[in-house]
Tab-separated table of N, CA and C in Angstrom:
chain	number	residue	atom	x	y	z
U	93	MET	N	33.041	-13.795	10.418
U	93	MET	CA	31.800	-14.446	10.174
U	93	MET	C	31.628	-14.778	8.524
U	94	PHE	N	31.986	-13.681	7.913
U	94	PHE	CA	31.693	-13.807	6.332
U	94	PHE	C	32.751	-14.911	5.585
U	95	SER	N	34.135	-14.728	6.143
U	95	SER	CA	35.119	-15.582	5.750
U	95	SER	C	34.934	-17.059	5.691
U	96	ASN	N	33.897	-17.708	6.742
U	96	ASN	CA	33.478	-18.894	6.820
U	96	ASN	C	32.799	-18.962	5.821
U	97	LEU	N	31.385	-18.318	5.211
U	97	LEU	CA	30.621	-18.368	4.368
U	97	LEU	C	31.311	-18.648	2.915
U	98	LYS	N	32.189	-17.820	2.274
U	98	LYS	CA	32.710	-18.276	0.910
U	98	LYS	C	33.291	-19.749	0.671
U	99	ALA	N	33.704	-20.419	1.958
U	99	ALA	CA	33.966	-22.058	1.421
U	99	ALA	C	32.731	-22.822	1.200
U	100	GLU	N	31.535	-22.250	1.397
U	100	GLU	CA	30.234	-22.996	1.627
U	100	GLU	C	29.477	-23.221	0.164
U	101	ASN	N	29.227	-23.886	-0.252
U	101	ASN	CA	28.405	-24.653	-1.085
U	101	ASN	C	26.812	-24.591	-1.232
U	102	VAL	N	26.107	-23.861	-1.985
U	102	VAL	CA	24.734	-23.639	-1.462
U	102	VAL	C	24.040	-24.860	-2.451
U	103	LYS	N	23.288	-25.828	-1.688
U	103	LYS	CA	22.756	-27.019	-2.683
U	103	LYS	C	21.604	-26.315	-2.930
U	104	LYS	N	20.511	-25.981	-2.010
U	104	LYS	CA	19.210	-25.507	-2.604
U	104	LYS	C	18.800	-24.220	-2.549
U	105	ILE	N	18.282	-23.441	-3.194
U	105	ILE	CA	17.778	-21.926	-2.880
U	105	ILE	C	16.230	-21.908	-3.316
U	106	PRO	N	15.799	-21.058	-2.708
U	106	PRO	CA	14.355	-20.980	-3.212
U	106	PRO	C	14.012	-20.480	-4.519
U	107	THR	N	13.088	-20.859	-5.115
U	107	THR	CA	12.624	-20.797	-6.409
U	107	THR	C	12.393	-19.381	-6.265
U	108	ARG	N	12.187	-19.078	-7.854
U	108	ARG	CA	11.516	-17.477	-8.032
U	108	ARG	C	10.180	-17.081	-7.096
U	109	SER	N	9.225	-17.999	-7.345
U	109	SER	CA	7.970	-18.232	-7.089
U	109	SER	C	7.654	-17.938	-5.276
U	110	THR	N	8.497	-18.826	-4.664
U	110	THR	CA	8.841	-18.525	-3.339
U	110	THR	C	9.421	-17.533	-2.722
U	111	VAL	N	10.462	-16.622	-3.817
U	111	VAL	CA	10.948	-15.451	-3.292
U	111	VAL	C	9.896	-14.404	-3.194
U	112	LEU	N	8.966	-14.538	-4.526
U	112	LEU	CA	7.889	-13.557	-4.779
U	112	LEU	C	6.877	-13.850	-3.319
U	113	ASN	N	6.090	-14.624	-2.753
U	113	ASN	CA	5.619	-15.042	-1.830
U	113	ASN	C	6.026	-14.576	-0.623
U	114	MET	N	7.389	-14.817	-0.336
U	114	MET	CA	7.656	-14.341	0.474
U	114	MET	C	7.514	-12.844	0.692
U	115	ASN	N	8.055	-12.050	-0.762
U	115	ASN	CA	8.066	-10.591	-0.373
U	115	ASN	C	6.434	-10.047	-0.407
U	116	VAL	N	5.466	-10.628	-0.888
U	116	VAL	CA	4.158	-10.362	-0.494
U	116	VAL	C	3.928	-10.591	1.235
U	117	GLU	N	4.676	-11.875	1.475
U	117	GLU	CA	4.162	-11.967	3.230
U	117	GLU	C	4.656	-10.796	4.141
U	118	ARG	N	5.871	-10.538	3.503
U	118	ARG	CA	6.845	-9.421	3.880
U	118	ARG	C	6.388	-7.953	4.229
U	119	LEU	N	5.652	-8.110	3.121
U	119	LEU	CA	5.043	-6.656	2.675
U	119	LEU	C	3.580	-6.834	3.938
U	120	ILE	N	2.987	-7.410	3.879
U	120	ILE	CA	1.691	-7.886	4.432
U	120	ILE	C	2.001	-7.481	6.109
U	121	LEU	N	2.903	-8.368	6.790
U	121	LEU	CA	3.537	-7.725	7.835
U	121	LEU	C	4.022	-6.548	8.436
U	122	ALA	N	4.786	-6.152	7.228
U	122	ALA	CA	4.929	-4.629	7.624
U	122	ALA	C	3.826	-3.436	7.778
U	123	GLN	N	3.074	-3.960	6.897
U	123	GLN	CA	1.818	-3.249	6.819
U	123	GLN	C	0.838	-3.125	7.771
U	124	LYS	N	0.859	-4.571	8.513
U	124	LYS	CA	0.405	-4.699	9.755
U	124	LYS	C	0.771	-4.258	10.839
U	125	GLN	N	2.164	-4.229	10.899
U	125	GLN	CA	2.788	-3.478	12.053
U	125	GLN	C	2.782	-2.147	11.676
U	126	LEU	N	2.772	-1.283	10.913
U	126	LEU	CA	2.753	0.222	10.815
U	126	LEU	C	0.959	0.704	11.338
U	127	ARG	N	0.149	-0.224	10.939
U	127	ARG	CA	-1.153	-0.335	11.660
U	127	ARG	C	-1.272	-0.327	12.939
U	128	GLU	N	-0.885	-1.290	13.671
U	128	GLU	CA	-0.756	-1.324	15.114
U	128	GLU	C	0.163	-0.775	15.731
U	129	VAL	N	1.216	-0.042	15.704
U	129	VAL	CA	2.193	0.757	16.281
U	129	VAL	C	2.445	1.752	15.930
U	130	ILE	N	2.573	2.411	14.989
U	130	ILE	CA	2.556	3.695	14.579
U	130	ILE	C	1.643	4.343	15.118
U	131	PRO	N	0.290	4.644	15.183
U	131	PRO	CA	-0.837	5.261	15.593
U	131	PRO	C	-0.670	5.378	17.180
U	132	ASP	N	0.426	4.812	17.931
U	132	ASP	CA	0.210	5.194	19.293
U	132	ASP	C	1.576	5.994	19.842
U	133	GLN	N	1.877	6.154	18.437
U	133	GLN	CA	3.549	7.007	18.697
U	133	GLN	C	3.372	8.410	18.437
U	134	GLU	N	4.358	9.176	19.183
U	134	GLU	CA	4.391	10.611	18.678
U	134	GLU	C	5.877	11.224	18.250
U	135	ASN	N	5.873	12.488	17.919
U	135	ASN	CA	7.423	12.525	17.303
U	135	ASN	C	8.015	11.523	16.567
U	136	LEU	N	7.231	11.358	15.407
U	136	LEU	CA	8.045	10.476	14.412
U	136	LEU	C	8.806	11.552	13.188
U	137	THR	N	9.836	10.766	12.957
U	137	THR	CA	10.843	11.354	11.985
U	137	THR	C	10.767	10.610	10.385
U	138	LEU	N	10.327	11.165	9.783
U	138	LEU	CA	10.260	10.895	8.098
U	138	LEU	C	11.615	10.938	7.155
U	139	TYR	N	11.926	9.533	7.178
U	139	TYR	CA	13.277	9.600	6.120
U	139	TYR	C	12.697	9.179	4.825
U	140	ALA	N	13.771	9.985	3.969
U	140	ALA	CA	13.525	9.895	2.358
U	140	ALA	C	14.762	9.533	1.561
U	141	ASP	N	14.770	8.923	0.611
U	141	ASP	CA	15.937	8.629	-0.028
U	141	ASP	C	16.129	8.106	-1.145
U	142	GLU	N	16.715	8.735	-2.289
U	142	GLU	CA	16.578	8.211	-3.634
U	142	GLU	C	17.762	7.548	-3.876
U	143	THR	N	17.452	6.345	-4.999
U	143	THR	CA	18.853	5.839	-4.976
U	143	THR	C	18.651	5.356	-6.731
U	144	SER	N	19.736	5.178	-7.362
U	144	SER	CA	19.592	4.603	-8.756
U	144	SER	C	20.281	2.662	-8.643
U	145	LYS	N	19.960	2.059	-9.360
U	145	LYS	CA	20.054	0.742	-9.401
U	145	LYS	C	20.107	0.281	-10.788
U	146	PHE	N	21.240	-0.185	-11.636
U	146	PHE	CA	21.193	-0.256	-13.000
U	146	PHE	C	20.654	0.643	-13.636
U	147	GLY	N	20.525	2.182	-13.162
U	147	GLY	CA	20.055	3.035	-14.302
U	147	GLY	C	18.375	3.220	-14.108
U	148	ILE	N	18.044	2.372	-12.924
U	148	ILE	CA	16.607	2.552	-12.462
U	148	ILE	C	16.279	3.268	-11.169
U	149	LYS	N	15.811	4.287	-11.069
U	149	LYS	CA	15.338	4.934	-10.275
U	149	LYS	C	14.593	4.558	-9.066
U	150	TYR	N	15.055	4.650	-7.268
U	150	TYR	CA	13.634	4.008	-6.470
U	150	TYR	C	13.826	5.252	-5.568
U	151	SER	N	12.621	5.311	-4.811
U	151	SER	CA	12.332	6.196	-3.626
U	151	SER	C	12.192	5.420	-2.557
U	152	ASP	N	12.729	5.704	-1.200
U	152	ASP	CA	12.079	4.718	-0.378
U	152	ASP	C	11.876	5.724	0.954
U	153	TYR	N	10.761	5.642	1.630
U	153	TYR	CA	10.407	6.165	2.969
U	153	TYR	C	10.451	5.098	4.092
U	154	HIS	N	10.775	5.886	5.272
U	154	HIS	CA	10.742	5.136	6.297
U	154	HIS	C	10.305	5.717	7.247
U	155	VAL	N	9.985	5.901	8.907
U	155	VAL	CA	9.508	6.629	10.061
U	155	VAL	C	10.466	6.016	10.949
U	156	SER	N	10.802	6.801	11.780
U	156	SER	CA	11.166	6.408	13.218
U	156	SER	C	10.679	7.305	14.333
U	157	ASP	N	10.509	6.175	15.401
U	157	ASP	CA	9.864	6.452	16.542
U	157	ASP	C	10.886	7.423	17.628
U	158	GLN	N	10.311	7.822	18.921
U	158	GLN	CA	11.252	8.317	19.861
U	158	GLN	C	12.280	7.374	20.235
U	159	GLU	N	11.886	6.480	20.022
U	159	GLU	CA	13.253	5.134	20.767
U	159	GLU	C	14.088	4.810	19.559
U	160	GLY	N	13.895	5.425	18.500
U	160	GLY	CA	15.002	5.085	17.231
U	160	GLY	C	14.556	3.554	16.618
U	161	ASN	N	13.242	3.149	16.811
U	161	ASN	CA	12.589	2.249	16.247
U	161	ASN	C	12.506	2.624	14.708
U	162	MET	N	12.486	1.743	13.664
U	162	MET	CA	12.638	2.314	12.492
U	162	MET	C	11.667	1.456	11.544
U	163	TYR	N	10.648	2.128	11.008
U	163	TYR	CA	9.284	1.274	10.457
U	163	TYR	C	9.700	1.966	8.795
U	164	VAL	N	9.417	0.880	7.765
U	164	VAL	CA	9.458	0.777	6.576
U	164	VAL	C	7.933	1.135	6.187
U	165	LEU	N	7.760	2.370	5.017
U	165	LEU	CA	6.454	2.733	5.097
U	165	LEU	C	6.219	2.371	3.500
U	166	GLY	N	7.580	2.454	2.361
U	166	GLY	CA	7.558	1.589	1.112
U	166	GLY	C	8.371	2.169	0.366
U	167	MET	N	8.903	1.473	-0.602
U	167	MET	CA	9.728	1.803	-1.424
U	167	MET	C	8.655	1.717	-2.902
U	168	ARG	N	9.381	2.503	-3.938
U	168	ARG	CA	8.747	2.449	-5.217
U	168	ARG	C	10.042	3.081	-6.730
U	169	GLN	N	9.690	2.585	-7.641
U	169	GLN	CA	10.390	3.092	-8.730
U	169	GLN	C	9.596	4.271	-9.066
U	170	LEU	N	10.998	5.222	-9.436
U	170	LEU	CA	10.451	6.631	-9.676
U	170	LEU	C	10.780	6.513	-11.557
U	171	GLU	N	9.678	7.530	-11.983
U	171	GLU	CA	10.143	7.739	-13.407
U	171	GLU	C	11.232	8.962	-13.384
U	172	THR	N	10.903	9.858	-12.771
U	172	THR	CA	12.284	10.823	-12.518
U	172	THR	C	12.632	11.381	-11.628
U	173	LYS	N	13.729	11.724	-11.223
U	173	LYS	CA	13.494	12.397	-9.943
U	173	LYS	C	12.935	13.657	-9.611
U	174	SER	N	12.153	14.061	-10.062
U	174	SER	CA	11.795	15.648	-9.568
U	174	SER	C	10.849	15.256	-8.318
U	175	ALA	N	10.546	16.501	-8.355
U	175	ALA	CA	9.958	16.698	-6.580
U	175	ALA	C	8.570	16.379	-7.136
U	176	GLN	N	8.069	16.611	-8.216
U	176	GLN	CA	6.581	16.141	-7.932
U	176	GLN	C	6.122	15.002	-8.265
U	177	ASN	N	7.176	13.937	-9.152
U	177	ASN	CA	7.235	12.653	-9.061
U	177	ASN	C	7.630	11.958	-7.641
U	178	THR	N	8.614	12.409	-6.938
U	178	THR	CA	8.821	11.859	-5.306
U	178	THR	C	7.630	12.157	-4.729
U	179	LEU	N	6.898	13.260	-4.825
U	179	LEU	CA	5.995	13.498	-3.866
U	179	LEU	C	4.983	12.552	-4.528
U	180	ASN	N	4.393	12.254	-5.836
U	180	ASN	CA	3.337	11.340	-6.165
U	180	ASN	C	3.637	10.152	-5.409
U	181	VAL	N	5.065	9.340	-5.626
U	181	VAL	CA	5.417	8.076	-4.994
U	181	VAL	C	4.988	7.787	-3.640
U	182	PHE	N	5.339	9.029	-2.930
U	182	PHE	CA	5.033	9.037	-1.220
U	182	PHE	C	3.747	8.864	-1.344
U	183	GLN	N	2.760	9.872	-1.780
U	183	GLN	CA	1.400	9.676	-1.999
U	183	GLN	C	0.760	8.169	-2.428
U	184	GLU	N	1.662	7.524	-3.434
U	184	GLU	CA	1.158	6.301	-3.625
U	184	GLU	C	1.146	5.403	-2.295
U	185	ILE	N	2.716	5.549	-2.060
U	185	ILE	CA	2.984	4.427	-1.006
U	185	ILE	C	1.712	4.687	0.393
U	186	LEU	N	1.502	5.882	0.844
U	186	LEU	CA	0.381	6.039	1.696
U	186	LEU	C	-0.844	5.775	1.270
U	187	SER	N	-1.332	5.822	-0.078
U	187	SER	CA	-2.521	5.377	-0.251
U	187	SER	C	-2.985	3.632	0.085
U	188	ASP	N	-1.319	3.239	-0.448
U	188	ASP	CA	-1.373	1.473	0.017
U	188	ASP	C	-1.802	1.275	1.160
U	189	ILE	N	-0.980	2.098	2.345
U	189	ILE	CA	-1.174	1.788	3.917
U	189	ILE	C	-2.791	1.932	3.864
U	190	GLU	N	-3.219	2.976	3.456
U	190	GLU	CA	-4.584	3.267	3.685
U	190	GLU	C	-5.544	2.605	3.212
U	191	ASP	N	-5.352	1.789	2.186
U	191	ASP	CA	-6.079	0.690	1.418
U	191	ASP	C	-6.319	0.026	2.433
U	192	LYS	N	-5.327	-0.751	3.424
U	192	LYS	CA	-5.042	-1.965	3.830
U	192	LYS	C	-5.538	-1.599	5.341
U	193	THR	N	-6.037	-0.288	5.548
U	193	THR	CA	-6.290	-0.113	7.079
U	193	THR	C	-7.712	-0.013	7.548
U	194	GLU	N	-8.476	-0.516	8.409
U	194	GLU	CA	-9.866	-0.301	8.728
U	194	GLU	C	-9.928	0.901	8.749
U	195	GLU	N	-9.225	1.492	10.007
U	195	GLU	CA	-9.667	2.841	10.146
U	195	GLU	C	-9.249	3.899	9.340
U	196	ALA	N	-10.578	5.166	9.241
U	196	ALA	CA	-10.431	6.037	8.317
U	196	ALA	C	-9.189	7.134	8.730
U	197	ASN	N	-8.789	7.633	7.828
U	197	ASN	CA	-7.599	8.662	7.809
U	197	ASN	C	-6.343	8.348	8.460
U	198	SER	N	-6.240	7.050	8.590
U	198	SER	CA	-5.008	6.305	9.441
U	198	SER	C	-3.700	7.066	8.971
U	199	THR	N	-3.605	7.478	7.547
U	199	THR	CA	-2.247	8.176	6.946
U	199	THR	C	-2.027	9.435	7.642
U	200	GLU	N	-3.487	10.206	7.431
U	200	GLU	CA	-3.338	11.473	7.949
U	200	GLU	C	-2.627	11.404	9.449
U	201	LYS	N	-3.595	10.520	9.993
U	201	LYS	CA	-3.164	10.770	11.492
U	201	LYS	C	-1.413	10.247	12.083
U	202	ILE	N	-0.881	9.561	10.929
U	202	ILE	CA	0.798	9.225	10.996
U	202	ILE	C	1.213	10.257	10.435
U	203	LEU	N	0.900	10.848	9.446
U	203	LEU	CA	1.673	12.552	9.003
U	203	LEU	C	1.523	13.255	10.078
U	204	LEU	N	0.440	13.406	10.839
U	204	LEU	CA	0.336	14.672	12.035
U	204	LEU	C	1.337	14.222	12.823
U	205	LYS	N	1.746	13.091	12.830
U	205	LYS	CA	2.625	12.651	14.019
U	205	LYS	C	4.070	13.068	13.733
U	206	ILE	N	4.316	13.439	12.578
U	206	ILE	CA	5.684	13.643	11.877
U	206	ILE	C	6.201	15.251	12.434
U	207	THR	N	7.479	15.067	13.043
U	207	THR	CA	8.064	16.369	13.658
U	207	THR	C	8.863	16.835	12.996
U	208	ALA	N	9.520	15.496	12.083
U	208	ALA	CA	10.835	16.006	11.921
U	208	ALA	C	11.296	15.312	10.350
U	209	THR	N	11.797	15.626	9.583
U	209	THR	CA	12.258	14.748	8.312
U	209	THR	C	13.459	15.031	7.979
U	210	MET	N	13.854	13.854	7.337
U	210	MET	CA	15.925	13.228	7.355
U	210	MET	C	15.656	12.977	5.819
U	211	SER	N	16.548	14.067	4.921
U	211	SER	CA	16.375	13.384	3.223
U	211	SER	C	18.187	13.470	3.292
U	212	ASN	N	18.408	13.609	1.854
U	212	ASN	CA	19.531	13.605	1.531
U	212	ASN	C	19.609	15.159	1.219
U	213	ARG	N	20.879	15.656	0.615
U	213	ARG	CA	20.726	17.318	0.013
U	213	ARG	C	20.212	17.180	-1.075
U	214	ALA	N	19.676	16.060	-2.114
U	214	ALA	CA	19.331	16.183	-3.468
U	214	ALA	C	18.234	17.510	-3.131
U	215	SER	N	18.339	18.277	-4.331
U	215	SER	CA	17.592	19.390	-4.339
U	215	SER	C	15.884	18.941	-4.545
U	216	THR	N	15.867	17.924	-5.294
U	216	THR	CA	14.605	17.435	-5.046
U	216	THR	C	13.932	16.960	-3.982
U	217	GLU	N	14.701	16.124	-3.488
U	217	GLU	CA	14.120	16.045	-1.642
U	217	GLU	C	13.685	17.330	-1.090
U	218	LYS	N	14.494	18.139	-1.376
U	218	LYS	CA	14.224	19.671	-0.525
U	218	LYS	C	12.916	20.179	-1.110
U	219	SER	N	12.965	19.771	-2.466
U	219	SER	CA	11.488	20.794	-3.331
U	219	SER	C	10.217	19.844	-2.619
U	220	SER	N	10.560	18.409	-2.947
U	220	SER	CA	9.408	17.712	-2.338
U	220	SER	C	8.988	17.842	-1.104
U	221	THR	N	9.852	18.491	-0.120
U	221	THR	CA	9.583	18.951	1.580
U	221	THR	C	8.350	19.767	1.472
U	222	VAL	N	8.762	21.091	0.745
U	222	VAL	CA	8.096	21.867	0.062
U	222	VAL	C	6.846	21.849	-0.398
U	223	TYR	N	6.663	20.889	-0.845
U	223	TYR	CA	5.299	20.236	-1.904
U	223	TYR	C	4.434	19.664	-0.606
U	224	CYS	N	5.156	18.638	0.452
U	224	CYS	CA	4.440	18.056	1.100
U	224	CYS	C	3.842	19.364	2.855
U	225	LYS	N	4.577	20.262	2.387
U	225	LYS	CA	4.118	21.459	3.433
U	225	LYS	C	2.881	22.080	2.983
U	226	ASN	N	2.921	22.275	1.834
U	226	ASN	CA	1.551	22.822	1.040
U	226	ASN	C	0.262	21.806	0.858
């Protein structure tokens, strides 16, 4: 499939502002899905990962339900890969979701349904898990 694409010439690509608007719409739809679907789920698994791109560090968080459906909670740039900074970013993401939700304590309800976590072997991930438990 991809071998056919390399012969194609793109005649028109979206403008920067169009791409930014699409990202905002994507975020709104993802957060709406979280508000509508996640509260009814049980036994969620929280996934966390950190990565660096061009010297900039990022952390992302997802949850999956019992059927294996994945839902993106959010992604943020990290100042450092410290456990405290990673936890702060996670709390910011949860705060964003809470701000868009009409129901009180919606993120707390999500957190209470998390029964497992999955992250890489990085020591900061392990430390931030300890911070979360406290």
